[in-house]
Short mmCIF file of C-alpha atoms and ligand atoms in Angstrom, two decimals:
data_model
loop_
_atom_site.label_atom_id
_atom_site.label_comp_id
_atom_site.label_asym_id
_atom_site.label_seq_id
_atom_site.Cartn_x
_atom_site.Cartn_y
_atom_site.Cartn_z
CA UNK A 1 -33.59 -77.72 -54.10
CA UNK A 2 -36.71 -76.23 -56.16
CA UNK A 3 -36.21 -76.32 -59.76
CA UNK A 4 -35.46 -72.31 -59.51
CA UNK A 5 -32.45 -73.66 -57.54
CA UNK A 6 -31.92 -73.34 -54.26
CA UNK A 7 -35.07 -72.78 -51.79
CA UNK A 8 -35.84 -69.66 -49.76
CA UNK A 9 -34.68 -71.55 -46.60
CA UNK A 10 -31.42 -72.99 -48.15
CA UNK A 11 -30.02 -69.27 -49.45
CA UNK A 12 -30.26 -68.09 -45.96
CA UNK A 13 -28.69 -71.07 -44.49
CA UNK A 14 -25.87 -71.10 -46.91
CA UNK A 15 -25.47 -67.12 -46.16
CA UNK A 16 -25.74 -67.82 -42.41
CA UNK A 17 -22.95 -70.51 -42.67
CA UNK A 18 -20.63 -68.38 -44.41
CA UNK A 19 -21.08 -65.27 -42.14
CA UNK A 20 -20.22 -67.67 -39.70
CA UNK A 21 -17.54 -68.44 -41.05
CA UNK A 22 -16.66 -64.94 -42.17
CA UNK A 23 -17.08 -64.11 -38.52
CA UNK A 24 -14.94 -66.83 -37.23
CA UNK A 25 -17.40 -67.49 -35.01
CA UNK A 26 -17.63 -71.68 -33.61
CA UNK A 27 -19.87 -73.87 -35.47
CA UNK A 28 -22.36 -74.18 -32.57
CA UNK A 29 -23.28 -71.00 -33.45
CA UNK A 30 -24.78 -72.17 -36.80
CA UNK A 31 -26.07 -75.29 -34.80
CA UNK A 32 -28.11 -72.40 -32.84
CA UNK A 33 -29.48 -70.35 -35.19
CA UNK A 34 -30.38 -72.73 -38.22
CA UNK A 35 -32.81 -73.61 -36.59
CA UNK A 36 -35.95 -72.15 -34.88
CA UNK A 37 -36.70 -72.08 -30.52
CA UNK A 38 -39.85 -72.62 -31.16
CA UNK A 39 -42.65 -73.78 -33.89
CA UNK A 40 -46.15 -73.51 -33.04
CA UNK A 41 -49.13 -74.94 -35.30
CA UNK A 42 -52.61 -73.73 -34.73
CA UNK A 43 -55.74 -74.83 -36.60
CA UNK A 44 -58.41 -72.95 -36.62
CA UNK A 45 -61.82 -72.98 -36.81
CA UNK A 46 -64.15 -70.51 -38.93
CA UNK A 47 -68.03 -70.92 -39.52
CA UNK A 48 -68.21 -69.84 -42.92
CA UNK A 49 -70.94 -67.32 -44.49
CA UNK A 50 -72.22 -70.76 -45.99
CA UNK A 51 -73.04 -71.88 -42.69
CA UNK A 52 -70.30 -74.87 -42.90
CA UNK A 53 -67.10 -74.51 -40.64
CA UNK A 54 -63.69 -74.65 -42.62
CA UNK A 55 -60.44 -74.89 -40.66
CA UNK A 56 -57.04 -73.15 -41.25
CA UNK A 57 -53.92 -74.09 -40.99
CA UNK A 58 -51.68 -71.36 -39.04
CA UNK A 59 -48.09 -71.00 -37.66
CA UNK A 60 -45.87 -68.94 -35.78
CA UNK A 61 -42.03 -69.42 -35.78
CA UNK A 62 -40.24 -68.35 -32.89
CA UNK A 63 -36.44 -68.29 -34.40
CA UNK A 64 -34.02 -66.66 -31.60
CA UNK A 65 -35.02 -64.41 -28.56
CA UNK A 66 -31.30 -63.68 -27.25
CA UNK A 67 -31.57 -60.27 -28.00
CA UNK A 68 -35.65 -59.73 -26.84
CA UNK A 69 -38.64 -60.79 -27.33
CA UNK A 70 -39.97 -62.51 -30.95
CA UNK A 71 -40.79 -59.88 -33.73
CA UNK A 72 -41.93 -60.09 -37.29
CA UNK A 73 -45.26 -60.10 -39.24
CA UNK A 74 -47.80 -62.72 -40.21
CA UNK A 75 -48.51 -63.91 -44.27
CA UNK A 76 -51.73 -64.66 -45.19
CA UNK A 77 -51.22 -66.21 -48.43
CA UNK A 78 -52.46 -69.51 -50.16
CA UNK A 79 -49.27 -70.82 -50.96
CA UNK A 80 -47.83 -70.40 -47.41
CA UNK A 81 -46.01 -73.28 -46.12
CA UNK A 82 -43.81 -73.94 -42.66
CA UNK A 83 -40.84 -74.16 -44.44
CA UNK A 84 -41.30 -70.53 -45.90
CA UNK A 85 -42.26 -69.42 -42.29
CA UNK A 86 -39.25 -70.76 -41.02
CA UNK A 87 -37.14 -68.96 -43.37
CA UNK A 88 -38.79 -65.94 -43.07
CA UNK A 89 -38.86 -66.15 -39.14
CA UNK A 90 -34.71 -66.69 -39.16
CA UNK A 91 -34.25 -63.41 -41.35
CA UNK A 92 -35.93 -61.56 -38.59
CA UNK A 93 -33.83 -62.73 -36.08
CA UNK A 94 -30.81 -61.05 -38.31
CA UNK A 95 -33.06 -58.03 -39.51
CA UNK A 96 -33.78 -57.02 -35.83
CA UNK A 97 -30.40 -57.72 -34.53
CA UNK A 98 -28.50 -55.83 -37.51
CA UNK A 99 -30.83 -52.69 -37.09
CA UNK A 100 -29.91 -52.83 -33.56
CA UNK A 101 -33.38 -53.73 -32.23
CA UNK A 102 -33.97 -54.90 -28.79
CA UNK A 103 -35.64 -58.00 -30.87
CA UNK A 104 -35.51 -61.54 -31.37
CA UNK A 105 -37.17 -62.92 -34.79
CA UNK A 106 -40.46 -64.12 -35.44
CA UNK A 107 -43.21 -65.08 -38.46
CA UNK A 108 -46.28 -66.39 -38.35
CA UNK A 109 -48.52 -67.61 -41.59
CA UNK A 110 -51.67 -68.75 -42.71
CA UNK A 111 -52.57 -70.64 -45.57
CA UNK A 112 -55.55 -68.94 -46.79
CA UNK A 113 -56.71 -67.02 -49.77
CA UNK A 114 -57.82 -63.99 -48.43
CA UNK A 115 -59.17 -62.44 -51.31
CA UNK A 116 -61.79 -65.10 -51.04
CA UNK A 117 -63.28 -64.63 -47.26
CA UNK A 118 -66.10 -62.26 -46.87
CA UNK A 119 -65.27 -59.49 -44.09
CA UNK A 120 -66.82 -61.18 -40.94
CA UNK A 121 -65.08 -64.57 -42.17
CA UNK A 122 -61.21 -62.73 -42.42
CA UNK A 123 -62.55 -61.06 -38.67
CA UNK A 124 -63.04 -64.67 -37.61
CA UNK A 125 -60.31 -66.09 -38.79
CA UNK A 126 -57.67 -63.24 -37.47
CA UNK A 127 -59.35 -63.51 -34.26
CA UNK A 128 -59.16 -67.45 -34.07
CA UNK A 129 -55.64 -67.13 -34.68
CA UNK A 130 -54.84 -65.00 -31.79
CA UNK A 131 -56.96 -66.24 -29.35
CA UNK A 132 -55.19 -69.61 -30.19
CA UNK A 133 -51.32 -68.25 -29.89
CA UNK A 134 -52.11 -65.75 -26.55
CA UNK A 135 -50.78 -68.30 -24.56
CA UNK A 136 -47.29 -67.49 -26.83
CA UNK A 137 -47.16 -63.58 -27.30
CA UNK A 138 -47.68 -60.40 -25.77
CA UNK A 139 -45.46 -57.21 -25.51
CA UNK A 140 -42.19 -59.15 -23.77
CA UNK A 141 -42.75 -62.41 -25.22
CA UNK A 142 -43.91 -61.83 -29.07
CA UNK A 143 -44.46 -59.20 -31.09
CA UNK A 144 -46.75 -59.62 -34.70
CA UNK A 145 -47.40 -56.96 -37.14
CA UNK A 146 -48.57 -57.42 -40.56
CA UNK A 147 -46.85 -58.67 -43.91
CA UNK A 148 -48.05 -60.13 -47.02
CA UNK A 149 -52.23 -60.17 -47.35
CA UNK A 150 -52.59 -58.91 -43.56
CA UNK A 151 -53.07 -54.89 -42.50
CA UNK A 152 -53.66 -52.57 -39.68
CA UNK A 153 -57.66 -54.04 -39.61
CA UNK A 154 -56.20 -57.49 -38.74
CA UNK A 155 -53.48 -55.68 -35.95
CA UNK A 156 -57.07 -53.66 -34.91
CA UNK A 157 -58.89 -56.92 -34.24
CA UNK A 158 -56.33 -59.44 -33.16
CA UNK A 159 -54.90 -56.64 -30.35
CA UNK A 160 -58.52 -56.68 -29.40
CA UNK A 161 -59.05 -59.93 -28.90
CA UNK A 162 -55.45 -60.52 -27.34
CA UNK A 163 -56.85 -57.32 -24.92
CA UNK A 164 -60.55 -59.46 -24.05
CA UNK A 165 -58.27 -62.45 -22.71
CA UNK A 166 -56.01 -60.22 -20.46
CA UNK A 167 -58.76 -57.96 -19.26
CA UNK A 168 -56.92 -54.93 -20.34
CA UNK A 169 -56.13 -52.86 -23.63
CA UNK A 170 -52.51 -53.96 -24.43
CA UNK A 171 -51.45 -52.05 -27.25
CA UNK A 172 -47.96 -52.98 -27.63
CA UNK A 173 -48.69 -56.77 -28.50
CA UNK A 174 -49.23 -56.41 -32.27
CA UNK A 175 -47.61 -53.14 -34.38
CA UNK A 176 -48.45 -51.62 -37.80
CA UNK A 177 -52.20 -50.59 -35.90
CA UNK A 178 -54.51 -48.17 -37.13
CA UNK A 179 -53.55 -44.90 -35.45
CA UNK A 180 -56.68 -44.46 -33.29
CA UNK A 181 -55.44 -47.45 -31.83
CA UNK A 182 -52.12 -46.73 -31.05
CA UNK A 183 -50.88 -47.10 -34.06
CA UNK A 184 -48.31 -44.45 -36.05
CA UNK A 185 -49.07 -42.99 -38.76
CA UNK A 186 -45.58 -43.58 -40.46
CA UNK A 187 -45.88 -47.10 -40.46
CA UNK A 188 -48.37 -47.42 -43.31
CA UNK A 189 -45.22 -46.18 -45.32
CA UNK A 190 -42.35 -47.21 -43.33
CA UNK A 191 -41.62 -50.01 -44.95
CA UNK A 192 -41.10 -48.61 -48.72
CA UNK A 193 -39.26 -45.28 -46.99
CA UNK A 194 -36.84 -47.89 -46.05
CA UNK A 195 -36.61 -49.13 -49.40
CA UNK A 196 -35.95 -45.78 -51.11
CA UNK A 197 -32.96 -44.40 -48.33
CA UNK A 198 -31.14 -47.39 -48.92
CA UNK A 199 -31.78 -46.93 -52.12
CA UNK A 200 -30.88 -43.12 -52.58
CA UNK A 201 -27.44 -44.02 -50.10
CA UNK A 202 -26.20 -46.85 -52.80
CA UNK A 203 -26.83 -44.54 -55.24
CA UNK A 204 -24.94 -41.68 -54.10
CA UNK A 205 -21.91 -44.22 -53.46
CA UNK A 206 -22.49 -46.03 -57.16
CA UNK A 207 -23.46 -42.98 -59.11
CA UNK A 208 -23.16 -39.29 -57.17
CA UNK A 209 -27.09 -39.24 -56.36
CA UNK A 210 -30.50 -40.98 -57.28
CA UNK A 211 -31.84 -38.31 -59.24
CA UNK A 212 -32.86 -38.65 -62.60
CA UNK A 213 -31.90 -42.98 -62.18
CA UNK A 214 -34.44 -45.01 -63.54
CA UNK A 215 -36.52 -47.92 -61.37
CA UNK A 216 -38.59 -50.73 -62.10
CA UNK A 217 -40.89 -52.48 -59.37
CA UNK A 218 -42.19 -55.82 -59.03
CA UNK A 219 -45.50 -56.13 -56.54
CA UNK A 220 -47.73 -53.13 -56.11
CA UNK A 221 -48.72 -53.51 -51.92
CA UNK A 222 -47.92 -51.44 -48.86
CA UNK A 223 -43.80 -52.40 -49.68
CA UNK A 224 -43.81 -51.69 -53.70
CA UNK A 225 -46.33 -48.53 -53.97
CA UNK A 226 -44.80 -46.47 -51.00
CA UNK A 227 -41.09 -47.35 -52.26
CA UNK A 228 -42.16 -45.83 -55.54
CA UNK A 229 -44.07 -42.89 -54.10
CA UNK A 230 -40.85 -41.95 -51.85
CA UNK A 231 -38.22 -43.43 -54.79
CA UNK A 232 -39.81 -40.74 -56.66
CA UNK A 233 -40.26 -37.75 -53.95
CA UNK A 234 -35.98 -38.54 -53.68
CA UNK A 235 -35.57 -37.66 -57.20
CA UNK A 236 -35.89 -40.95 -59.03
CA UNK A 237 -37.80 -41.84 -61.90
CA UNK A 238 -39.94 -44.76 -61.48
CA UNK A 239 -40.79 -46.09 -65.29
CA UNK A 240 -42.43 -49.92 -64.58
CA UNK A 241 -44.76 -51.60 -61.85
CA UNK A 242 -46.48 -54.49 -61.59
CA UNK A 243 -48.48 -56.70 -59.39
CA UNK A 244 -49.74 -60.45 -59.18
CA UNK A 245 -51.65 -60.10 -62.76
CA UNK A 246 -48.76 -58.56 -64.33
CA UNK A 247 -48.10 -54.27 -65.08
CA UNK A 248 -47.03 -51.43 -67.13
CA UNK A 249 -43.90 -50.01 -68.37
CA UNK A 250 -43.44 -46.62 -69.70
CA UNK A 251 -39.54 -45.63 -70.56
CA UNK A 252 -40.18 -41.80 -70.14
CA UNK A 253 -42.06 -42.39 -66.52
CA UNK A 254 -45.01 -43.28 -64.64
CA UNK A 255 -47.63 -40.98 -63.41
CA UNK A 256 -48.05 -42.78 -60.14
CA UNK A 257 -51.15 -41.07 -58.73
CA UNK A 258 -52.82 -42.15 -61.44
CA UNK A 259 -51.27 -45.56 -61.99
CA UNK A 260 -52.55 -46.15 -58.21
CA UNK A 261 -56.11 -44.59 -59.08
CA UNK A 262 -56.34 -47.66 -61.50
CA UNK A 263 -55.46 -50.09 -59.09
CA UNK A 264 -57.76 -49.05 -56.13
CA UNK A 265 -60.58 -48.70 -58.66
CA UNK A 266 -60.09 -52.08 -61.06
CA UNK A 267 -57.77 -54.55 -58.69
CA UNK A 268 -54.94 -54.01 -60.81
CA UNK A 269 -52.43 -51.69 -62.51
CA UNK A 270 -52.88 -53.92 -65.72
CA UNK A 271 -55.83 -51.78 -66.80
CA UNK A 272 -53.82 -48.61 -66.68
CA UNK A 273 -53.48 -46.72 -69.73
CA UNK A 274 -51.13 -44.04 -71.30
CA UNK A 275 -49.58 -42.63 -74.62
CA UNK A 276 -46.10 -44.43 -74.44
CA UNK A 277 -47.14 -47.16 -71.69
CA UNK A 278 -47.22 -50.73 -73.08
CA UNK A 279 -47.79 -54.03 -70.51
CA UNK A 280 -45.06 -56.16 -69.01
CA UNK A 281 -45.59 -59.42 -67.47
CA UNK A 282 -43.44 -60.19 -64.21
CA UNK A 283 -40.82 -61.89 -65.34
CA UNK A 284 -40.11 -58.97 -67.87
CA UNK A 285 -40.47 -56.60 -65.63
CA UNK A 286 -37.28 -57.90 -63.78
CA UNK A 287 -35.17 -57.84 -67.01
CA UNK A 288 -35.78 -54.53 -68.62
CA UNK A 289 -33.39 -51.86 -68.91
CA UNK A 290 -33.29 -49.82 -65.86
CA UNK A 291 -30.40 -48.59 -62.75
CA UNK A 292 -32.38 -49.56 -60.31
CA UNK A 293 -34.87 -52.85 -59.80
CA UNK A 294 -36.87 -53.11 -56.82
CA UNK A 295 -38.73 -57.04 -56.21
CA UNK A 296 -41.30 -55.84 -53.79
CA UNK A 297 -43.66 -59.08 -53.98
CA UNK A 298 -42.55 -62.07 -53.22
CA UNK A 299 -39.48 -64.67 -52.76
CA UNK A 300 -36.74 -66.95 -55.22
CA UNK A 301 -38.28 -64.45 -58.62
CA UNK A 302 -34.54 -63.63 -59.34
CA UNK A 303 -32.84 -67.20 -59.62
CA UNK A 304 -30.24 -68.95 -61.87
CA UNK A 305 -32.10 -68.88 -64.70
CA UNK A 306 -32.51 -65.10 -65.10
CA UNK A 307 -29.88 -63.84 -63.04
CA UNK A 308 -27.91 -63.01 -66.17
CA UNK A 309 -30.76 -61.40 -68.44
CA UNK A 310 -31.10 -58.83 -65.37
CA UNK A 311 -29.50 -55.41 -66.45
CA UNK A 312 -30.14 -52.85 -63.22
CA UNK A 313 -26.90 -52.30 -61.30
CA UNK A 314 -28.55 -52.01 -58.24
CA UNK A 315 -31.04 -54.56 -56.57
CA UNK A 316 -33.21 -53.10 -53.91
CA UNK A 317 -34.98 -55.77 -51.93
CA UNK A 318 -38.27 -54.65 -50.87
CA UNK A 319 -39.66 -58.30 -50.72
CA UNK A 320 -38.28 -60.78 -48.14
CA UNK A 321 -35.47 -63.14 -50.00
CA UNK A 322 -36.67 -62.13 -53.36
CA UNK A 323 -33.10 -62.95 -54.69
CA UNK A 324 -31.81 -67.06 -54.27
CA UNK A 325 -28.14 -67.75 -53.25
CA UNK A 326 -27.57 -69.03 -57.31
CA UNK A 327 -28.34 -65.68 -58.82
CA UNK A 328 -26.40 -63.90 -56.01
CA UNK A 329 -23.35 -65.52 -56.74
CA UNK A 330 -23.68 -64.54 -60.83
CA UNK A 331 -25.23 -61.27 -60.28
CA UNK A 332 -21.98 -60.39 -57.51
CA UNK A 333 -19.48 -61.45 -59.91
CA UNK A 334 -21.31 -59.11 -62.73
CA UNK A 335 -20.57 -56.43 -59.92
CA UNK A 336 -24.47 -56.00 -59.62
CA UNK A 337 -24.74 -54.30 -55.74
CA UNK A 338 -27.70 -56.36 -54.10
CA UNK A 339 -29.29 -54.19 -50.82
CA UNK A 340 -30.37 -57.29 -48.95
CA UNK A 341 -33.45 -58.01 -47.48
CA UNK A 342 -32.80 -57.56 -44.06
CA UNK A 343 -31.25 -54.02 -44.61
CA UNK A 344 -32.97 -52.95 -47.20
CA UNK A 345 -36.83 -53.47 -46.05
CA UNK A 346 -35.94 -53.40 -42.27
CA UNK A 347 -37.87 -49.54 -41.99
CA UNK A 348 -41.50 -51.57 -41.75
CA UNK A 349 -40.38 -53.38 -38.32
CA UNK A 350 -37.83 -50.43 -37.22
CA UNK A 351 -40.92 -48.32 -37.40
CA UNK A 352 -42.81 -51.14 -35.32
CA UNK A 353 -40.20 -50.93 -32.65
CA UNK A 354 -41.10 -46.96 -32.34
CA UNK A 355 -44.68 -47.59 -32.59
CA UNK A 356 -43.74 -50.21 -29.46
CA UNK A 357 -41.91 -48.26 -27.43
CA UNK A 358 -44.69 -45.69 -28.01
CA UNK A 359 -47.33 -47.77 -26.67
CA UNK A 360 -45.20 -49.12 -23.82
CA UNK A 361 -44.56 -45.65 -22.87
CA UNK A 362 -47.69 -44.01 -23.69
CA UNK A 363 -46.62 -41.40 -25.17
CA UNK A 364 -46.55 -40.33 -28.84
CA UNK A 365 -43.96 -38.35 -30.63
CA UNK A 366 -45.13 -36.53 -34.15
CA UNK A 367 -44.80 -37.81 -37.59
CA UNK A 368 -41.97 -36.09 -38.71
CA UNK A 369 -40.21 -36.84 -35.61
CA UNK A 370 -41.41 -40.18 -35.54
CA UNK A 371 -39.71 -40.57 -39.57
CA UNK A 372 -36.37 -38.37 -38.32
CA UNK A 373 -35.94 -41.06 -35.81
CA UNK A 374 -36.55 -43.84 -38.30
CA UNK A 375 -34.03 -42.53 -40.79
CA UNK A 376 -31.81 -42.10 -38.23
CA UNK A 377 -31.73 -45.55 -37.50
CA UNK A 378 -31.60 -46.76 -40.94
CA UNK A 379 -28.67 -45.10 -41.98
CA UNK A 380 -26.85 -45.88 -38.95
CA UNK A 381 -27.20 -49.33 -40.24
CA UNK A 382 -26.25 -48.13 -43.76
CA UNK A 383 -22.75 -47.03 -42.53
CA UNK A 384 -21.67 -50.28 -40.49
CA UNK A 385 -22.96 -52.54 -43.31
CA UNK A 386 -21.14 -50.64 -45.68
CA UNK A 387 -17.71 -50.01 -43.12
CA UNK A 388 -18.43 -54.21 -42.51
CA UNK A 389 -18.57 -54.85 -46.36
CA UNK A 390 -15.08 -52.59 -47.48
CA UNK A 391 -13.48 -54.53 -44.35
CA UNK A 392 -14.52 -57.90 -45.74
CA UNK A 393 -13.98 -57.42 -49.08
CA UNK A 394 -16.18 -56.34 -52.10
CA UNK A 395 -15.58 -58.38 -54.52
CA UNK A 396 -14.58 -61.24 -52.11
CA UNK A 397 -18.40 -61.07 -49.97
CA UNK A 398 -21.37 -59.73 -50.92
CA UNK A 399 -23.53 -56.93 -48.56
CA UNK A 400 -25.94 -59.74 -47.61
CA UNK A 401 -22.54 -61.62 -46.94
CA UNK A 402 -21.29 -58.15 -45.11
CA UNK A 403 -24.82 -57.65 -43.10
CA UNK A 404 -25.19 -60.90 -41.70
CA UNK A 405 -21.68 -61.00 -39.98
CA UNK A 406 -22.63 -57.61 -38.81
CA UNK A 407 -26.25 -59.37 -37.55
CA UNK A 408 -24.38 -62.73 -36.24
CA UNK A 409 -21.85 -60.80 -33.94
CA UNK A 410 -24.46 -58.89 -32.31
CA UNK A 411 -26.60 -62.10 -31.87
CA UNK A 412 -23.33 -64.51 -31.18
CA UNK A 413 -22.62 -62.16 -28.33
CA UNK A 414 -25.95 -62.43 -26.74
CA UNK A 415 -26.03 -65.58 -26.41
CA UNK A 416 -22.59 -66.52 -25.28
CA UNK A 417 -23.25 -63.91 -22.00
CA UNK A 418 -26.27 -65.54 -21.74
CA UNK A 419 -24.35 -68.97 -21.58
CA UNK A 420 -26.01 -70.11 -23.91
CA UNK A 421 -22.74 -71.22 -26.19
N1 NAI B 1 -45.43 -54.82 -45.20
C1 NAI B 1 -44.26 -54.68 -44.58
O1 NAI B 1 -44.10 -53.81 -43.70
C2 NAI B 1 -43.09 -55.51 -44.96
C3 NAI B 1 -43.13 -56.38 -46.04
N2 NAI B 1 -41.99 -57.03 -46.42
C4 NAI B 1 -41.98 -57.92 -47.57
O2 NAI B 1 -42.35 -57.21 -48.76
C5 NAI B 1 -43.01 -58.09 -49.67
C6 NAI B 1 -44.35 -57.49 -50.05
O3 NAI B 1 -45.12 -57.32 -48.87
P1 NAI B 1 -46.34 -56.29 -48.78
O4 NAI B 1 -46.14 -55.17 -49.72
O5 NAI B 1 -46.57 -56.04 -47.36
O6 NAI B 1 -47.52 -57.20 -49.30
P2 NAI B 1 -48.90 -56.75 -49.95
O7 NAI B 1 -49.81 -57.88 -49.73
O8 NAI B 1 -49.29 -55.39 -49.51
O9 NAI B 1 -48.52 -56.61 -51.51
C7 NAI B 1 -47.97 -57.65 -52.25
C8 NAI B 1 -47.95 -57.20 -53.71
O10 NAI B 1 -47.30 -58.20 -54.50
C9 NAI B 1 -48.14 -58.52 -55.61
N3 NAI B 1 -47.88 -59.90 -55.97
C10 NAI B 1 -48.33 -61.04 -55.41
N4 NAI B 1 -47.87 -62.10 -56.07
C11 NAI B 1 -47.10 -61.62 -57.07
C12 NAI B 1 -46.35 -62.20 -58.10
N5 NAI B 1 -46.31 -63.53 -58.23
N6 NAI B 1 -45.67 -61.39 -58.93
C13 NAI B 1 -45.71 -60.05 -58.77
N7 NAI B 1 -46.42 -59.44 -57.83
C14 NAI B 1 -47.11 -60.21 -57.00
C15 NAI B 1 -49.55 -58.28 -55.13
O11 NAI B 1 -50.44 -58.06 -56.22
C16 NAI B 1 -49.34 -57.00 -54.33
O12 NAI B 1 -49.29 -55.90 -55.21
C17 NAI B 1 -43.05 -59.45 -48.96
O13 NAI B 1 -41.92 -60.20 -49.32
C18 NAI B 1 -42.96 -59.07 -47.48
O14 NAI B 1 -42.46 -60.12 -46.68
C19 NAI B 1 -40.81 -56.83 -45.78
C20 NAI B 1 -40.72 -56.00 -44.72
C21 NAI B 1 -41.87 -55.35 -44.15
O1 AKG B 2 -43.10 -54.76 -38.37
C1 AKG B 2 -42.93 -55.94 -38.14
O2 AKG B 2 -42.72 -56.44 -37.05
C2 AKG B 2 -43.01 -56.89 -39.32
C3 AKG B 2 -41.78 -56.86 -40.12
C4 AKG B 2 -41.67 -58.02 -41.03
O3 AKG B 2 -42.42 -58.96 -40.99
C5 AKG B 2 -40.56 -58.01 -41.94
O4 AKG B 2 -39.69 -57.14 -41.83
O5 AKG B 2 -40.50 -58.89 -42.81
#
């Protein structure tokens, strides 16, 4: 227990145990999925610009393959730690099974401040760490892509190196790559597409459409500025962002392109300036008075102690458990609707499973097909959660409650024709 309540890794084994319950499924199904297959621990070596070697600390958690091979990004952050990896690797296993992926789940991490590594140093590092888990991935086994601090350069370099130890160009072992490489170009913005269809579905069910509704956003990366850019192209109106130095609020709107001009050029959306734009700090930014709040950065920010000050009726979880089990449980009785994680952000690694099957196929559909396809999935996914969450109950479960039962049976199923249970 961290003293914002319970940790990342205890809300989603509290969730998983009542699903299972929910579910009826036996309790050796919990005993199989609480915890992870596999935990690997690399450490790597890195001959700094200095001329000293440093080494890093890395990890990949392997949670559950019963429904195909590992997926799920790797963190580069400073504050990284196993436990978070573990956590993070067991909502994968339920993201990819409840979006109907052919997917087990996966994370990796490495505790590093990236911001702080010259360009040849981050090269050397990302390389170091694949070269040290090849033995552990490749297109059946394990499947990275990016997530927080990490980007289609790092897929470019670690595929390569994966590719020098085979002999051969193998595409499909890390997704999210630049396009010349395989890549697709709807994955830069999958992620935050995701984000705003959920969104603009709840909001049709809560309130007859999106247009005109009113969204804050907390984190300004690849997840926070493309769910604002598409919040927006749905109809919304996106009045407050921020990022890891804090942001700006305006109550009549946000001009976007330029609020993102400001943060390419200074570092941070801080410096931007408007008539009718004042600052916000983080935690603000999570209690002002908006429909719709979007935590896009990164885990436990809404928690017991705020859960009540928060005054959006809708929670759209671009960041990976952004909300802890406490603040679910007051937030759900205030009849605040909560679009979980797993749902909610699941277009980034849907779109890496086209990207995927593109590379395993060689062949390359176009980007509006490529986005047609992903929407199709998403709202397919949309429709049971929601069928899954009226059957269960609204005010008795919660979605997250709703979309892990869906996730478990899928899983649960798996594994008993397996004989593994
Ligand atoms: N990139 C992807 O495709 C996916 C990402 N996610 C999740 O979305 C979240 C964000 O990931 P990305 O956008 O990829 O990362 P990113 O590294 O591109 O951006 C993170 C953003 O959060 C901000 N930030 C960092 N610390 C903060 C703090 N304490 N308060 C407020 N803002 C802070 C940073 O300034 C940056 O704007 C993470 O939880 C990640 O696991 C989930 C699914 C897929
Ligand atoms: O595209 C991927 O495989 C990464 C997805 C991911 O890490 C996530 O959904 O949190």
């Amino acid at each position: 227990m961290s003293l914002r309540g319970t940790t990342f890794l205890e809300s989603v084994l509290q969730t998983l145990k009542r699903a299972i319950e929910l579910g009826g499924y036996p309790q050796e199904a919990y005993e199989m999925l609480s915890r992870p297959q596999r935990i690997i621990t690399v450490n790597i070596p890195v001959r700094m610009d200095g001329g000293k070697i440093q080494v890093f600390t890395g990890y990949r958690v392997q949670h559950n393959n019963a429904l195909g091979p590992y997926k799920g990004g790797i963190r580069f952050h400073p504050e990284v730690t196993l436990e978070e990896d573990i956590a993070l690797a067991t909502v994968m296993t339920f993201k990819n099974s409840l979006n109907g992926l052919p997917y087990g789940g996966g994370k990796g991490a490495i505790a590093v401040d990236y911001k702080k590594l010259s360009k040849r140093e981050l090269e050397e590092l990302s390389r170091g760490y694949a070269r040290a888990l090849a033995p552990f991935i490749g297109p059946e086994v394990d499947i990275p892509a990016p997530d927080v601090g990490t980007d289609p350069q790092i897929m470019a370099w670690m595929v390569d190196e994966y590719s020098k130890i085979t002999g051969h160009n193998v595409p499909g072992v890390f997704t999210a790559k630049p396009v010349v490489l395989w890549g697709n170009p709807v994955r830069e913005y999958s992620t935050g597409f995701g984000v705003a269809v959920w969104a603009r579905e709840a909001a049709k069910k809560l309130w007859g459409g999106i247009e005109g509704k009113t969204v804050a956003i907390q984190g300004f990366g690849n997840v926070g500025y493309w769910g604002a850019y598409w919040l927006e192209k749905m109809g919304a109106k996106v009045v407050a962002v921020t990022d890891s130095r804090g942001g700006v609020y305006n109550p009549s709107g946000l001009k976007l392109v330029e609020v993102k001009a400001v943060k390419d050029k200074t570092g941070t959306v801080m410096n931007y300036e408007s008539s009718g734009t004042r600052k916000v700090t983080n935690d603000e930014v999570l209690e002002l008075p908006v429909d719709i709040l979007v935590p896009a950065a990164l885990e436990n920010v809404i928690h017991k102690g705020n859960a009540n000050n928060i005054k959006a009726k809708l929670i759209v979880e671009g960041a990976n458990g952004p909300t802890t089990a406490d603040a679910e449980k007051v937030l759900h009785t205030r009849g605040v609707w909560i679009l979980p994680d797993l749902a909610a952000n699941a277009g980034g690694v849907v779109m890496s499973y086209l990207e995927w099957v593109e590379d395993l196929q060689w062949y390359f559909w176009d980007e509006e097909e490529t986005r047609n396809r992903l929407e199709r999935i998403l709202l397919d996914t949309f429709n049971r959660v929601m069928n899954r969450w009226n059957k269960l109950g609204t005010s008795q479960v919660t979605i997250r409650e709703a979309a892990y039962v869906e996730a478990v049976d899928r899983i649960y199923n798996a594994m008993k024709v397996r004989g593994w249970i």
